[in-house]
């Protein structure tokens, strides 16, 4: 069923000259953004009937590679791309990929919830139907056939929104295969299982195998979940820093060996441990269930910086909104503040000035006998932008005119100015430039020194390593491990997040 | 309202809290900035309009009587437009303002004229009706979660139906003389009717509330970022519902003035205030604090629009020019305020 290719002594694949042409062959794929080579001479082959897993850290070039196959980015001219032996680059028009039978399923699936299963599945044909009328009966019949073949128990007339998550993902995959039209070459699955339960993942890859048996196509699977990629691929491609790190058969890979290839050798650099005596617990979270968090336990102590991390979809992202979002007023009354991930809709008001955004929690206090005077607002605004180093240092500017990093300084400063006892931060460095990142980390450490407890949920391991006293790793909705002291180090965190602990010993069980 | 451009440049120049004199000196050379031109474009256009019509029609337009008419007769519209700013600032539409105003005016008239209820009690009832109408809107929008545009269009029609019902579809006149004397009777200052000063007072109070009180900022925060406001601990739903109740209250004041100026109420004429009030709100948002609904801009817009109508009518235009002018002004004002926002997004520094 699965074609295996010979393996060399070092566990990497040996090229086989004269073998039949793979479905997709990439040679020397390179792309340069400014001075930065995002991809540097990456070559790989995707043979028919195979699932090729693509893994690498954030920034390794994974998504850039996909965006090249998508036509979003145009690679450098040294790049050569072949589909079924035919060279298609340089192309006139990026739709060449589509015409040659490449389609995508992204993490968000891209389904339209209110439309019926049939409309979602066959949208291409419905949109381009000839004649004045659509033969709905035939369409529904065809959709029903597809559903039955892949074991989805649903009426094709029902809206997508009524399906379970797993079935939605299956429909998205079937739709992508439909989109391929008659020449089916490559299906790219871009983290399609992030939001699925374990059983759903198995069902999904069952369907993928069925598709591979049926059509002469291949699958490129992009994921962060190492167990998933080992279980479900034939070959695994590791990217690191924009280069091909290794290509290895999935059967010879283990999560440990793979994460070492992805992250690189771990060097226990250690870090300056902040003087931390026993301190009172300010936030005791027991059995938190919300979204994908399925019983999260931890204690947050005064003056400590605690990190929460895990793979996307592991549930670590659901903890802070659950603590704060349900009742912000109650949380605020207890001195808990929240810096949300989405600065544009949750963090700040785009068309309101920096001063007003920053002074929002303190308006009552700033109001004098004649109300809020523009002078007072301007003075406190000036003081604010100076203290938090907001650039440009003009408090009258609209929030939206600031860069991501400066917006984040405003949101963080707005809350730090209320002298909180607990600061919750969700993904605080997302879209934040390096300089601002440093400033934000500095602020957080200072706040912790003053006794504030900081809880930061992020996949930015670098940031965690820089600021955290302890890091909790969440998997399948639970805390599976805790790193402290010298283990709070970028690569160690990455390694533990990626390797997974299902059924293995936790690093150190907590709670 | 907030730190505006001239202050900003001053702030940069004089980091310390300089005495007022120094501030003004530093502001001097910058007064002709593009931003200031924009802030004062609407008052400038109004002044120009007055000058042009006065030049063309020295006999009719440029008379004290005409100016007394222009200023004195728009109190109801001014109060209504100023009141609409409250829900607008909170990010909601109140399309029921005209009906709420009519409902209050009619309640007052029917109680006082047909049922002999004393004037004071009738006025209190009119205010209560306005508050209830606002609460109904708030209920539709916040509890039933109907979009405010639809909810208030619906409730406006509903209120109007009640107006026709309780008035038997006919005009009710003959309110206690005291009311008409207090609104339109004597000429208090500069030959202006008292209602002009009521309008000015309401606009002034709303200007103060919106720009200088924490409550005004909270309305703005809810309007500009509902989720941000919620996460910052504001009682978003209460503020949204409250904005409709406040609007209902102000509309009832407009209704009382309207009843006073007509010495009664008729069921249909109130509707003609809706579009001019909206036009004035949007046009006003292009002035003084461009991009933000503000009461002083709205005040200038009310008189700018009405001056135009009066001038055109004196030039021989028929009554329909009013509809064409206000309707066109509404669309033009919205287009203009959007252009300002886009321009702000692209270039303002």
Short mmCIF file of C-alpha atoms in Angstrom, two decimals, chain A residues 87-398:
data_model
loop_
_atom_site.label_atom_id
_atom_site.label_comp_id
_atom_site.label_asym_id
_atom_site.label_seq_id
_atom_site.Cartn_x
_atom_site.Cartn_y
_atom_site.Cartn_z
CA UNK A 87 8.39 22.58 -15.68
CA UNK A 88 5.93 25.25 -14.63
CA UNK A 89 8.16 28.02 -13.33
CA UNK A 90 8.61 30.83 -14.19
CA UNK A 91 4.88 31.09 -14.61
CA UNK A 92 2.87 33.86 -16.15
CA UNK A 93 0.14 33.60 -13.65
CA UNK A 94 0.14 31.85 -10.29
CA UNK A 95 -3.10 30.06 -11.11
CA UNK A 96 -0.78 27.61 -12.90
CA UNK A 97 -0.66 25.66 -9.64
CA UNK A 98 -4.41 25.38 -9.54
CA UNK A 99 -4.58 24.27 -13.16
CA UNK A 100 -1.99 21.63 -12.49
CA UNK A 101 -4.07 20.19 -9.72
CA UNK A 102 -2.75 21.55 -6.44
CA UNK A 103 -5.21 22.55 -3.75
CA UNK A 104 -5.14 23.45 -0.08
CA UNK A 105 -6.92 22.82 3.17
CA UNK A 106 -5.94 25.40 5.77
CA UNK A 107 -6.36 25.32 9.50
CA UNK A 108 -9.51 27.45 9.37
CA UNK A 109 -10.96 25.10 6.71
CA UNK A 110 -12.52 28.00 4.81
CA UNK A 111 -16.05 26.59 4.82
CA UNK A 112 -19.11 28.83 4.75
CA UNK A 113 -21.08 27.80 7.86
CA UNK A 114 -24.53 28.94 6.75
CA UNK A 115 -24.42 27.22 3.37
CA UNK A 116 -25.38 23.59 2.86
CA UNK A 117 -22.89 20.77 2.64
CA UNK A 118 -23.63 20.45 -1.06
CA UNK A 119 -23.04 24.14 -1.67
CA UNK A 120 -19.74 23.97 0.16
CA UNK A 121 -18.57 20.76 -1.43
CA UNK A 122 -19.48 21.54 -5.00
CA UNK A 123 -19.23 25.33 -4.89
CA UNK A 124 -16.90 25.45 -7.84
CA UNK A 125 -19.34 23.66 -10.08
CA UNK A 126 -22.36 25.50 -8.76
CA UNK A 127 -20.74 28.87 -9.37
CA UNK A 128 -19.74 27.98 -12.89
CA UNK A 129 -22.83 25.98 -13.76
CA UNK A 130 -23.98 26.50 -17.30
CA UNK A 131 -27.53 27.24 -18.21
CA UNK A 132 -30.11 29.13 -16.24
CA UNK A 133 -30.87 26.51 -13.65
CA UNK A 134 -28.88 24.38 -11.26
CA UNK A 135 -29.87 20.76 -11.07
CA UNK A 136 -30.01 20.65 -7.30
CA UNK A 137 -31.27 17.11 -7.17
CA UNK A 138 -28.23 15.85 -9.05
CA UNK A 139 -25.92 18.02 -6.96
CA UNK A 140 -27.34 16.75 -3.68
CA UNK A 141 -27.18 13.19 -4.94
CA UNK A 142 -23.55 13.58 -5.82
CA UNK A 143 -22.75 15.20 -2.49
CA UNK A 144 -24.61 12.44 -0.67
CA UNK A 145 -22.53 9.86 -2.53
CA UNK A 146 -19.30 11.55 -1.43
CA UNK A 147 -20.47 11.78 2.17
CA UNK A 148 -21.46 8.14 2.25
CA UNK A 149 -18.16 7.02 0.77
CA UNK A 150 -16.22 8.79 3.48
CA UNK A 151 -18.48 7.83 6.32
CA UNK A 152 -20.03 11.19 7.09
CA UNK A 153 -23.53 10.62 8.36
CA UNK A 154 -25.25 13.79 7.25
CA UNK A 155 -27.87 15.07 4.86
CA UNK A 156 -26.12 17.14 2.18
CA UNK A 157 -28.90 19.73 2.46
CA UNK A 158 -28.07 20.58 6.04
CA UNK A 159 -25.87 23.59 6.73
CA UNK A 160 -22.20 23.05 7.45
CA UNK A 161 -22.64 24.66 10.86
CA UNK A 162 -24.59 21.61 12.05
CA UNK A 163 -21.64 19.25 11.51
CA UNK A 164 -19.17 18.12 14.15
CA UNK A 165 -15.64 19.50 13.85
CA UNK A 166 -14.23 16.28 12.46
CA UNK A 167 -16.89 16.09 9.77
CA UNK A 168 -16.27 19.70 8.87
CA UNK A 169 -12.59 18.95 8.35
CA UNK A 170 -13.51 15.94 6.23
CA UNK A 171 -15.85 18.03 4.10
CA UNK A 172 -13.09 20.61 3.66
CA UNK A 173 -10.74 17.90 2.42
CA UNK A 174 -13.32 16.44 0.06
CA UNK A 175 -14.03 19.89 -1.26
CA UNK A 176 -10.34 20.50 -1.90
CA UNK A 177 -10.18 17.23 -3.81
CA UNK A 178 -13.27 18.27 -5.78
CA UNK A 179 -11.57 21.55 -6.62
CA UNK A 180 -8.66 19.69 -8.13
CA UNK A 181 -10.87 18.76 -11.08
CA UNK A 182 -9.77 15.96 -13.36
CA UNK A 183 -6.03 16.16 -12.81
CA UNK A 184 -5.43 15.57 -9.15
CA UNK A 185 -1.81 16.11 -8.26
CA UNK A 186 -1.27 17.40 -4.77
CA UNK A 187 -3.39 18.12 -1.74
CA UNK A 188 -1.70 20.37 0.81
CA UNK A 189 -3.00 19.94 4.35
CA UNK A 190 -1.90 22.92 6.41
CA UNK A 191 -2.42 21.97 10.05
CA UNK A 192 -5.91 20.62 9.44
CA UNK A 193 -6.13 18.72 12.72
CA UNK A 194 -5.26 21.45 15.19
CA UNK A 195 -8.82 21.68 16.38
CA UNK A 196 -9.72 18.02 16.16
CA UNK A 197 -9.85 15.43 18.89
CA UNK A 198 -7.52 12.45 18.61
CA UNK A 199 -10.22 10.19 17.18
CA UNK A 200 -11.03 12.81 14.58
CA UNK A 201 -7.43 12.89 13.42
CA UNK A 202 -7.50 9.13 12.85
CA UNK A 203 -10.73 9.36 10.85
CA UNK A 204 -9.32 12.17 8.80
CA UNK A 205 -6.16 10.35 7.83
CA UNK A 206 -8.19 7.25 7.08
CA UNK A 207 -10.01 9.35 4.51
CA UNK A 208 -6.73 10.73 3.18
CA UNK A 209 -5.40 7.20 2.61
CA UNK A 210 -8.60 6.27 0.84
CA UNK A 211 -8.17 9.26 -1.46
CA UNK A 212 -4.57 8.29 -2.18
CA UNK A 213 -5.65 4.77 -3.09
CA UNK A 214 -8.33 6.11 -5.37
CA UNK A 215 -6.44 8.81 -7.22
CA UNK A 216 -2.93 9.16 -8.51
CA UNK A 217 -2.23 12.04 -6.18
CA UNK A 218 -0.04 12.95 -3.23
CA UNK A 219 -0.40 14.82 0.01
CA UNK A 220 1.83 17.39 1.66
CA UNK A 221 1.05 17.49 5.37
CA UNK A 222 2.17 20.49 7.36
CA UNK A 223 1.88 20.15 11.11
CA UNK A 224 3.43 20.91 14.45
CA UNK A 225 2.28 17.67 15.96
CA UNK A 226 5.21 15.28 15.66
CA UNK A 227 3.32 12.15 16.62
CA UNK A 228 0.75 12.91 14.00
CA UNK A 229 3.32 13.42 11.29
CA UNK A 230 5.17 10.22 12.20
CA UNK A 231 1.98 8.16 12.25
CA UNK A 232 0.54 9.49 9.05
CA UNK A 233 3.34 10.31 6.63
CA UNK A 234 5.60 8.17 4.49
CA UNK A 235 8.43 10.65 4.35
CA UNK A 236 9.19 13.54 6.65
CA UNK A 237 10.91 16.71 5.50
CA UNK A 238 12.48 18.92 8.16
CA UNK A 239 13.10 22.60 7.44
CA UNK A 240 15.33 24.66 9.65
CA UNK A 241 16.21 28.29 9.11
CA UNK A 242 15.00 28.21 5.52
CA UNK A 243 17.11 25.23 4.58
CA UNK A 244 16.38 21.58 4.15
CA UNK A 245 17.59 20.06 7.39
CA UNK A 246 16.77 16.47 6.57
CA UNK A 247 14.50 14.10 4.71
CA UNK A 248 13.79 10.85 6.46
CA UNK A 249 11.34 7.97 6.28
CA UNK A 250 8.62 8.32 8.86
CA UNK A 251 9.08 4.78 10.17
CA UNK A 252 12.57 5.57 11.39
CA UNK A 253 11.54 8.78 13.16
CA UNK A 254 10.66 9.26 16.80
CA UNK A 255 9.33 12.46 18.36
CA UNK A 256 12.65 12.87 20.17
CA UNK A 257 14.84 12.46 17.11
CA UNK A 258 12.56 14.65 15.07
CA UNK A 259 12.40 17.49 17.56
CA UNK A 260 16.16 17.42 17.81
CA UNK A 261 16.38 17.88 14.06
CA UNK A 262 13.82 20.66 14.19
CA UNK A 263 15.22 22.59 17.13
CA UNK A 264 18.88 21.69 16.99
CA UNK A 265 21.07 20.45 19.80
CA UNK A 266 19.93 21.53 23.21
CA UNK A 267 22.47 23.41 25.16
CA UNK A 268 21.44 23.97 28.75
CA UNK A 269 22.53 27.59 28.84
CA UNK A 270 20.73 28.30 32.03
CA UNK A 271 19.58 31.76 32.85
CA UNK A 272 19.87 34.16 35.69
CA UNK A 273 17.35 32.85 38.17
CA UNK A 274 15.51 35.66 39.82
CA UNK A 275 15.62 35.65 43.56
CA UNK A 276 12.36 33.95 44.43
CA UNK A 277 11.51 33.14 47.96
CA UNK A 278 8.33 31.37 48.95
CA UNK A 279 5.53 33.76 48.12
CA UNK A 280 1.83 33.73 48.67
CA UNK A 281 -0.39 32.31 45.96
CA UNK A 282 -2.40 35.02 44.24
CA UNK A 283 -4.23 32.90 41.70
CA UNK A 284 -5.12 29.29 42.30
CA UNK A 285 -6.58 27.65 39.23
CA UNK A 286 -8.02 24.18 39.72
CA UNK A 287 -9.72 22.02 37.12
CA UNK A 288 -10.31 24.81 34.63
CA UNK A 289 -12.44 23.54 31.75
CA UNK A 290 -13.07 25.86 28.82
CA UNK A 291 -12.80 25.36 25.09
CA UNK A 292 -10.05 22.79 24.67
CA UNK A 293 -8.74 23.24 28.19
CA UNK A 294 -9.89 20.10 29.99
CA UNK A 295 -8.91 20.48 33.59
CA UNK A 296 -5.99 22.86 33.93
CA UNK A 297 -4.43 23.21 37.38
CA UNK A 298 -1.79 25.67 38.48
CA UNK A 299 -0.89 28.17 41.13
CA UNK A 300 0.42 31.62 40.44
CA UNK A 301 2.48 33.27 43.13
CA UNK A 302 3.15 36.86 43.97
CA UNK A 303 6.06 38.33 42.04
CA UNK A 304 6.47 35.38 39.74
CA UNK A 305 6.41 35.16 35.96
CA UNK A 306 4.69 31.98 34.86
CA UNK A 307 4.52 30.80 31.25
CA UNK A 308 1.82 28.69 29.66
CA UNK A 309 2.55 27.02 26.37
CA UNK A 310 1.75 24.08 24.15
CA UNK A 311 0.90 23.28 20.56
CA UNK A 312 -1.79 25.30 18.85
CA UNK A 313 -5.07 23.64 19.78
CA UNK A 314 -3.70 22.04 22.94
CA UNK A 315 -5.89 24.27 25.07
CA UNK A 316 -3.22 26.59 26.45
CA UNK A 317 -4.85 29.44 24.49
CA UNK A 318 -8.16 28.94 26.23
CA UNK A 319 -6.95 29.38 29.80
CA UNK A 320 -6.59 33.15 30.07
CA UNK A 321 -9.82 34.10 28.29
CA UNK A 322 -11.59 31.70 30.64
CA UNK A 323 -10.05 33.33 33.70
CA UNK A 324 -10.72 36.87 32.59
CA UNK A 325 -13.13 37.07 29.68
CA UNK A 326 -16.27 35.74 31.33
CA UNK A 327 -16.46 38.52 33.89
CA UNK A 328 -13.94 41.29 33.29
CA UNK A 329 -15.43 43.47 35.99
CA UNK A 330 -15.07 40.79 38.61
CA UNK A 331 -11.49 40.13 37.56
CA UNK A 332 -10.61 43.82 37.53
CA UNK A 333 -12.09 44.27 40.98
CA UNK A 334 -9.60 41.65 42.18
CA UNK A 335 -6.70 43.42 40.51
CA UNK A 336 -6.48 41.01 37.58
CA UNK A 337 -5.85 42.64 34.21
CA UNK A 338 -5.70 41.10 30.76
CA UNK A 339 -3.65 41.93 27.68
CA UNK A 340 -5.49 40.14 24.87
CA UNK A 341 -3.95 38.65 21.75
CA UNK A 342 -6.03 40.60 19.28
CA UNK A 343 -4.91 44.18 19.74
CA UNK A 344 -7.15 45.55 17.02
CA UNK A 345 -10.49 44.30 18.31
CA UNK A 346 -9.80 43.59 21.97
CA UNK A 347 -6.75 45.54 23.01
CA UNK A 348 -7.27 49.04 21.74
CA UNK A 349 -9.71 51.32 20.02
CA UNK A 350 -8.28 52.03 16.60
CA UNK A 351 -9.83 55.42 15.97
CA UNK A 352 -9.34 56.79 19.43
CA UNK A 353 -6.18 58.59 20.51
CA UNK A 354 -3.32 56.92 22.33
CA UNK A 355 -3.97 59.10 25.37
CA UNK A 356 -7.61 58.12 25.58
CA UNK A 357 -6.80 54.45 25.09
CA UNK A 358 -4.14 54.59 27.76
CA UNK A 359 -6.09 56.59 30.30
CA UNK A 360 -9.31 54.65 29.89
CA UNK A 361 -9.20 52.81 33.23
CA UNK A 362 -8.33 56.02 35.08
CA UNK A 363 -10.80 58.49 33.57
CA UNK A 364 -12.85 58.80 36.74
CA UNK A 365 -9.79 59.72 38.75
CA UNK A 366 -8.59 62.26 36.19
CA UNK A 367 -11.90 64.08 36.08
CA UNK A 368 -11.86 67.44 37.86
CA UNK A 369 -14.66 69.82 38.88
CA UNK A 370 -15.07 70.87 35.24
CA UNK A 371 -14.84 67.35 33.92
CA UNK A 372 -11.98 66.02 31.88
CA UNK A 373 -9.99 68.92 30.61
CA UNK A 374 -8.12 68.48 27.35
CA UNK A 375 -5.07 69.83 29.15
CA UNK A 376 -5.16 67.12 31.79
CA UNK A 377 -5.63 64.41 29.18
CA UNK A 378 -2.75 65.80 27.14
CA UNK A 379 -0.47 66.02 30.17
CA UNK A 380 -1.16 62.50 31.33
CA UNK A 381 -0.95 61.27 27.77
CA UNK A 382 2.49 62.83 27.38
CA UNK A 383 3.59 61.37 30.64
CA UNK A 384 2.32 57.97 29.56
CA UNK A 385 4.05 57.84 26.18
CA UNK A 386 7.25 58.92 27.85
CA UNK A 387 7.14 56.32 30.60
CA UNK A 388 6.28 53.47 28.27
CA UNK A 389 8.47 54.70 25.44
CA UNK A 390 5.63 54.77 22.92
CA UNK A 391 6.81 55.94 19.53
CA UNK A 392 5.98 58.28 17.97
CA UNK A 393 5.66 60.10 21.26
CA UNK A 394 2.45 61.88 20.35
CA UNK A 395 -0.42 61.03 22.68
CA UNK A 396 -2.97 62.60 20.33
CA UNK A 397 -2.30 60.17 17.54
CA UNK A 398 -4.90 57.55 16.72
#
